[in-house]
Amino acid sequence: MKLPTDIDKNPDCLPRNEMKVAVIAGAGPAGLTAAAELLDAGGVLPVVFEADSIVGGISRTVNYRGNRIDIGGHRFFSKNDRIMYWWTRVMPLEGDPEVADRAMLRRNRVSRIYYLRSFFDYPVKMSMQTIRNLGLWRTVRAGLSYIAATIAPRKEQSLEDFYINRFGKVLYSMFFEDYTEKVWGVHPSRLSADWGVQRVKGLSIMAVLKDMARSGFGRKDASLEQKQTETSLIESFIYPKHGPGQLWEYVAEDIQKRGARLEMNMRVKTVNCRDGRVRSVTVESADGSEREVSCDWLLSSMPVKDLIEALRGIEVPDNVRQAASVLPYRDFITVGLLVDRLKIGCGNPVPDTWIYIQERDVRLGRLQIFNNWSPYMVADPAKVWIGLEYFCIEGDEMWNMSDSDFINMAKAELEKIGIIDSADVLDAVRIKMTKAYPGYFGSYSEMPVIREFLSSIPNLYCIGRNGQHRYNNMDHSMLTAMEAVKLIRSGSTDQRALWNVNTEQDYHESVLSEGPAASSADRDGDPD
């Protein structure tokens, strides 16, 4: 299977007799996309080193006794046509009997907010149900607060300012403030407004009202493109039959058939430079043995913090090294629970793919219902397979809890807010992910300095979410890989276009879907 490419339209590809090697650190969406694109360009046999035993990065699918977990929730949707084409070439849309086992399913997005022990639609609609849930006085205060924010907007120095300007202080305090702090561990007043610019650029009360008007007059585009709809409001997406990891497993298989090497459980320990260029990497296997691998290019999706620490043979300025060493990350824990039934909603399960838990008396951030992502995610469709998502820092109290204690806490929290009875839990598993989400606080403000230094190494290309310390979705991570391959093909050392992916896009996600959420607005994550 030859993956989609634009090489045919751009013949300036690498000479096929120059069998050079690019070393790619990481077998997530960025790394695997880069490997496939390099193979399509010709002349390159990439080597991919992955420290984990599973491909896909945070876009993996974990299989626990036949029940599959999507880490963070990944809607497959992009306003970039090339990305949509790329995905559907790997996994065609359902309906073709020849690809039944590897089909993309068409799904409707249903996601709601759980607040005050009640469900709120997303986007919030000014319906009688919403008014009943909030109460008339809260509703009036929210409206007046929004008007006040439009009359006298704040200077946007923090994420708090950003949200208040778009939703008003009352809605901010209801759906953004405490929840953001739950997710990131810091108050929104200490988070950079860059987060909002990148993730919620087009979403506001006005965007929601316009979307409601379009829907009400029947003008909403139901196609997968929906390019005039704010991404957070899009109602349909595609999804691999067995979760996002299924697609990346196919890509990993394909690149190996075409000559790439994929080495799992292999950590890039040092990046060795000479004369200002990367010359090789030293990799360490699970048993502690090491070897050095030369390379002409290094495409790195390693966390920036780890990459700077790994550099050898090049002088790293003290301010760069210091800023990188304390770059913030948020780590992630999922608890999978197999239950007989849920206590909420009229159906079993309820129709939601995910539910945002805005309740302040629990640490739970979001609840996924995997049956609704795909019925093939569950071994026994008569049971309900759910994922409870928590956000923490590696080494903190939650991270260090034993699996049994953490699972018991998760069950108790879900019972406390009336979603399950603990007695209905049939099985459970806990999964940890380190450095799942780059933080927009602390030394993040020094990223321009770090970026400038990394860009000065002409054959080093930082790609993906952690590679650029940017909260990219899956499609944006793939676009960084494609951009890096274009630079390699052209011989350009100007990396501005690479670092500008997802800074000047015509669409941005808001912050409650693939991965941690920061508001009652819904984004993908990986989201998705």
Coordinates of C-alpha atoms in Angstrom, one line a residue, residues 217-461:
F217 CA -32.3 27.3 9.3
G218 CA -31.0 24.0 7.9
R219 CA -27.8 25.4 6.5
K220 CA -25.4 23.2 8.5
D221 CA -23.1 21.2 6.2
A222 CA -23.4 17.6 7.2
S223 CA -20.4 16.5 5.2
L224 CA -17.0 15.6 6.7
E225 CA -15.6 18.9 5.3
Q226 CA -17.9 21.4 7.1
K227 CA -15.2 24.0 6.5
Q228 CA -17.4 27.0 7.5
T229 CA -18.3 25.5 10.9
E230 CA -16.1 26.2 13.9
T231 CA -14.2 23.0 14.5
S232 CA -15.5 22.7 18.0
L233 CA -19.0 22.7 16.8
I234 CA -18.6 20.0 14.1
E235 CA -21.1 17.2 14.5
S236 CA -19.6 14.3 12.6
F237 CA -16.2 12.7 12.3
I238 CA -14.7 9.4 11.2
Y239 CA -13.1 6.8 13.5
P240 CA -11.1 3.6 13.0
K241 CA -13.1 0.5 13.7
H242 CA -10.8 -0.6 16.6
G243 CA -9.6 2.8 17.7
P244 CA -6.9 5.3 16.6
G245 CA -4.1 2.9 17.2
Q246 CA -5.4 0.6 14.4
L247 CA -4.5 3.2 11.8
W248 CA -1.0 3.7 13.1
E249 CA -0.5 0.0 13.3
Y250 CA -1.3 -0.2 9.6
V251 CA 1.1 2.6 8.8
A252 CA 3.9 1.0 10.9
E253 CA 3.4 -2.3 9.0
D254 CA 3.4 -0.5 5.7
I255 CA 6.6 1.5 6.2
Q256 CA 8.5 -1.7 7.2
K257 CA 7.3 -3.5 4.1
R258 CA 8.7 -0.6 2.1
G259 CA 12.2 -0.8 3.6
A260 CA 12.0 1.4 6.8
R261 CA 13.3 0.0 10.1
L262 CA 11.1 0.3 13.1
E263 CA 12.8 -0.5 16.4
M264 CA 10.6 -0.7 19.5
N265 CA 11.7 -0.4 23.1
M266 CA 14.6 1.7 21.9
R267 CA 15.3 5.0 23.6
V268 CA 17.3 7.8 21.9
K269 CA 19.8 8.5 24.7
T270 CA 22.1 11.1 23.2
V271 CA 22.0 13.2 20.0
N272 CA 25.6 13.6 18.8
C273 CA 26.6 16.7 17.0
R274 CA 29.8 17.8 15.2
D275 CA 30.4 21.1 13.4
G276 CA 27.0 22.3 14.3
R277 CA 25.1 19.4 12.7
V278 CA 23.6 16.2 14.0
R279 CA 25.9 13.3 13.0
S280 CA 24.5 10.3 14.9
V281 CA 22.3 9.2 17.8
T282 CA 23.1 6.8 20.6
V283 CA 20.2 4.5 21.3
E284 CA 19.6 2.3 24.4
S285 CA 17.6 -0.9 24.3
A286 CA 15.4 -2.2 27.1
D287 CA 18.2 -4.4 28.4
G288 CA 20.5 -1.3 28.7
S289 CA 22.8 -2.1 25.7
E290 CA 23.7 0.9 23.6
R291 CA 24.7 1.5 20.0
E292 CA 25.4 4.5 17.8
V293 CA 23.5 5.1 14.6
S294 CA 24.7 7.7 12.0
C295 CA 22.2 10.0 10.3
D296 CA 22.0 12.8 7.7
W297 CA 18.8 14.1 9.3
L298 CA 17.1 13.8 12.6
L299 CA 13.4 14.3 12.9
S300 CA 12.6 14.4 16.6
S301 CA 9.3 14.1 18.4
M302 CA 11.1 13.7 21.7
P303 CA 9.9 16.1 24.4
V304 CA 11.9 19.3 24.0
K305 CA 13.1 19.0 27.5
D306 CA 14.6 15.5 26.8
L307 CA 16.1 16.6 23.4
I308 CA 18.0 19.5 24.9
E309 CA 19.3 17.3 27.7
A310 CA 20.4 14.7 25.1
L311 CA 22.5 17.0 22.9
R312 CA 26.2 16.3 22.8
G313 CA 29.0 18.0 20.9
I314 CA 27.3 21.3 20.6
E315 CA 27.2 24.3 23.0
V316 CA 23.8 24.8 24.4
P317 CA 23.4 28.3 25.8
D318 CA 22.8 28.3 29.6
N319 CA 19.5 30.1 29.3
V320 CA 18.2 27.6 26.7
R321 CA 19.3 24.6 28.8
Q322 CA 17.8 26.1 32.0
A323 CA 14.5 27.0 30.4
A324 CA 14.2 23.6 28.7
S325 CA 15.0 21.7 31.9
V326 CA 11.9 23.0 33.6
L327 CA 9.4 23.1 30.7
P328 CA 6.1 22.0 32.2
Y329 CA 4.1 18.9 31.2
R330 CA 0.9 17.4 32.4
D331 CA 0.7 13.6 32.8
F332 CA -2.3 11.5 32.3
I333 CA -4.1 8.6 33.9
T334 CA -7.0 6.6 32.5
V335 CA -9.0 4.1 34.4
G336 CA -11.0 1.7 32.3
L337 CA -14.1 0.3 34.0
L338 CA -16.3 -2.4 32.6
V339 CA -19.8 -2.0 34.2
D340 CA -23.2 -3.7 33.8
R341 CA -24.9 -0.3 33.5
L342 CA -24.8 3.4 34.1
K343 CA -27.3 5.2 36.3
I344 CA -27.4 8.3 34.1
G345 CA -29.5 9.0 31.0
C346 CA -32.3 7.2 29.4
G347 CA -30.2 4.8 27.4
N348 CA -27.6 2.2 28.4
P349 CA -25.2 3.6 27.6
V350 CA -26.0 7.2 27.1
P351 CA -25.3 8.6 23.6
D352 CA -22.2 10.6 24.5
T353 CA -18.7 9.8 23.3
W354 CA -17.4 11.8 26.2
I355 CA -18.8 13.7 29.1
Y356 CA -17.0 16.6 30.8
I357 CA -17.1 16.3 34.5
Q358 CA -17.3 19.9 35.8
E359 CA -18.2 18.9 39.3
R360 CA -15.8 20.6 41.8
D361 CA -16.0 17.9 44.5
V362 CA -14.2 15.2 42.4
R363 CA -10.8 15.1 40.7
L364 CA -12.2 13.3 37.6
G365 CA -11.9 15.4 34.5
R366 CA -13.6 13.5 31.8
L367 CA -15.6 10.3 31.1
Q368 CA -15.3 8.4 27.8
I369 CA -17.9 5.9 26.8
F370 CA -16.1 3.6 24.4
N371 CA -19.2 1.8 23.2
N372 CA -20.2 5.0 21.4
W373 CA -16.9 5.6 19.7
S374 CA -17.2 2.2 18.1
P375 CA -19.1 -0.9 19.1
Y376 CA -16.0 -2.9 18.2
M377 CA -14.1 -1.3 21.1
V378 CA -16.1 -3.5 23.6
A379 CA -15.7 -7.3 23.8
D380 CA -19.3 -7.7 25.1
P381 CA -21.6 -5.0 23.7
A382 CA -24.1 -5.8 26.4
K383 CA -21.7 -4.3 28.9
V384 CA -20.6 -0.6 29.2
W385 CA -16.9 0.1 28.8
I386 CA -15.9 3.5 30.1
G387 CA -12.7 5.5 30.6
L388 CA -12.2 7.9 33.5
E389 CA -9.5 10.5 32.8
Y390 CA -7.3 12.2 35.4
F391 CA -4.6 14.8 35.0
C392 CA -1.5 14.9 37.3
I393 CA 2.2 15.3 37.4
E394 CA 4.6 12.3 37.3
G395 CA 5.6 11.6 40.9
D396 CA 2.7 13.4 42.6
E397 CA 0.2 11.8 45.0
M398 CA -2.1 10.5 42.3
W399 CA 0.7 9.2 40.1
N400 CA 2.2 7.3 43.0
M401 CA -1.0 5.6 44.2
S402 CA -1.1 1.9 43.7
D403 CA -3.3 0.6 40.9
S404 CA -5.9 -0.8 43.3
D405 CA -6.1 2.3 45.5
F406 CA -6.4 4.5 42.4
I407 CA -9.1 2.4 40.9
N408 CA -11.1 2.3 44.1
M409 CA -10.8 6.1 44.3
A410 CA -12.1 6.4 40.7
K411 CA -15.0 4.1 41.3
A412 CA -15.9 6.0 44.5
E413 CA -15.8 9.4 42.7
L414 CA -18.1 8.1 39.9
E415 CA -20.5 6.7 42.4
K416 CA -20.4 10.0 44.4
I417 CA -21.7 12.0 41.5
G418 CA -24.4 9.5 40.7
I419 CA -23.1 7.9 37.5
I420 CA -22.5 4.3 38.6
D421 CA -23.0 1.9 41.5
S422 CA -19.6 0.4 42.5
A423 CA -21.3 -2.9 42.8
D424 CA -21.9 -2.9 39.0
V425 CA -18.2 -2.7 38.2
L426 CA -17.0 -6.0 36.6
D427 CA -13.4 -5.3 35.7
A428 CA -10.9 -2.4 35.9
V429 CA -7.5 -1.3 34.6
R430 CA -5.3 1.7 35.1
I431 CA -3.0 3.2 32.4
K432 CA -0.4 6.0 32.8
M433 CA 1.0 8.3 30.2
T434 CA 3.9 10.6 30.9
K435 CA 4.3 14.0 29.2
A436 CA 1.0 13.7 27.6
Y437 CA 0.3 17.4 27.4
P438 CA 2.8 20.3 27.1
G439 CA 2.1 23.0 29.6
Y440 CA 1.6 26.7 28.7
F441 CA 3.0 28.1 32.0
G442 CA 6.3 28.3 33.8
S443 CA 9.2 28.4 31.3
Y444 CA 6.9 28.1 28.4
S445 CA 7.4 31.8 27.9
E446 CA 11.0 31.0 26.9
M447 CA 10.0 28.7 24.0
P448 CA 11.0 31.3 21.4
V449 CA 14.6 31.3 22.7
I450 CA 14.6 27.5 22.7
R451 CA 13.1 27.3 19.3
E452 CA 15.7 29.7 17.9
F453 CA 18.5 27.5 19.2
L454 CA 17.0 24.3 17.9
S455 CA 16.3 25.9 14.5
S456 CA 20.0 26.8 14.2
I457 CA 20.9 23.1 13.9
P458 CA 20.2 22.7 10.1
N459 CA 19.5 19.0 9.9
L460 CA 17.4 18.7 13.1
Y461 CA 13.6 19.0 12.6

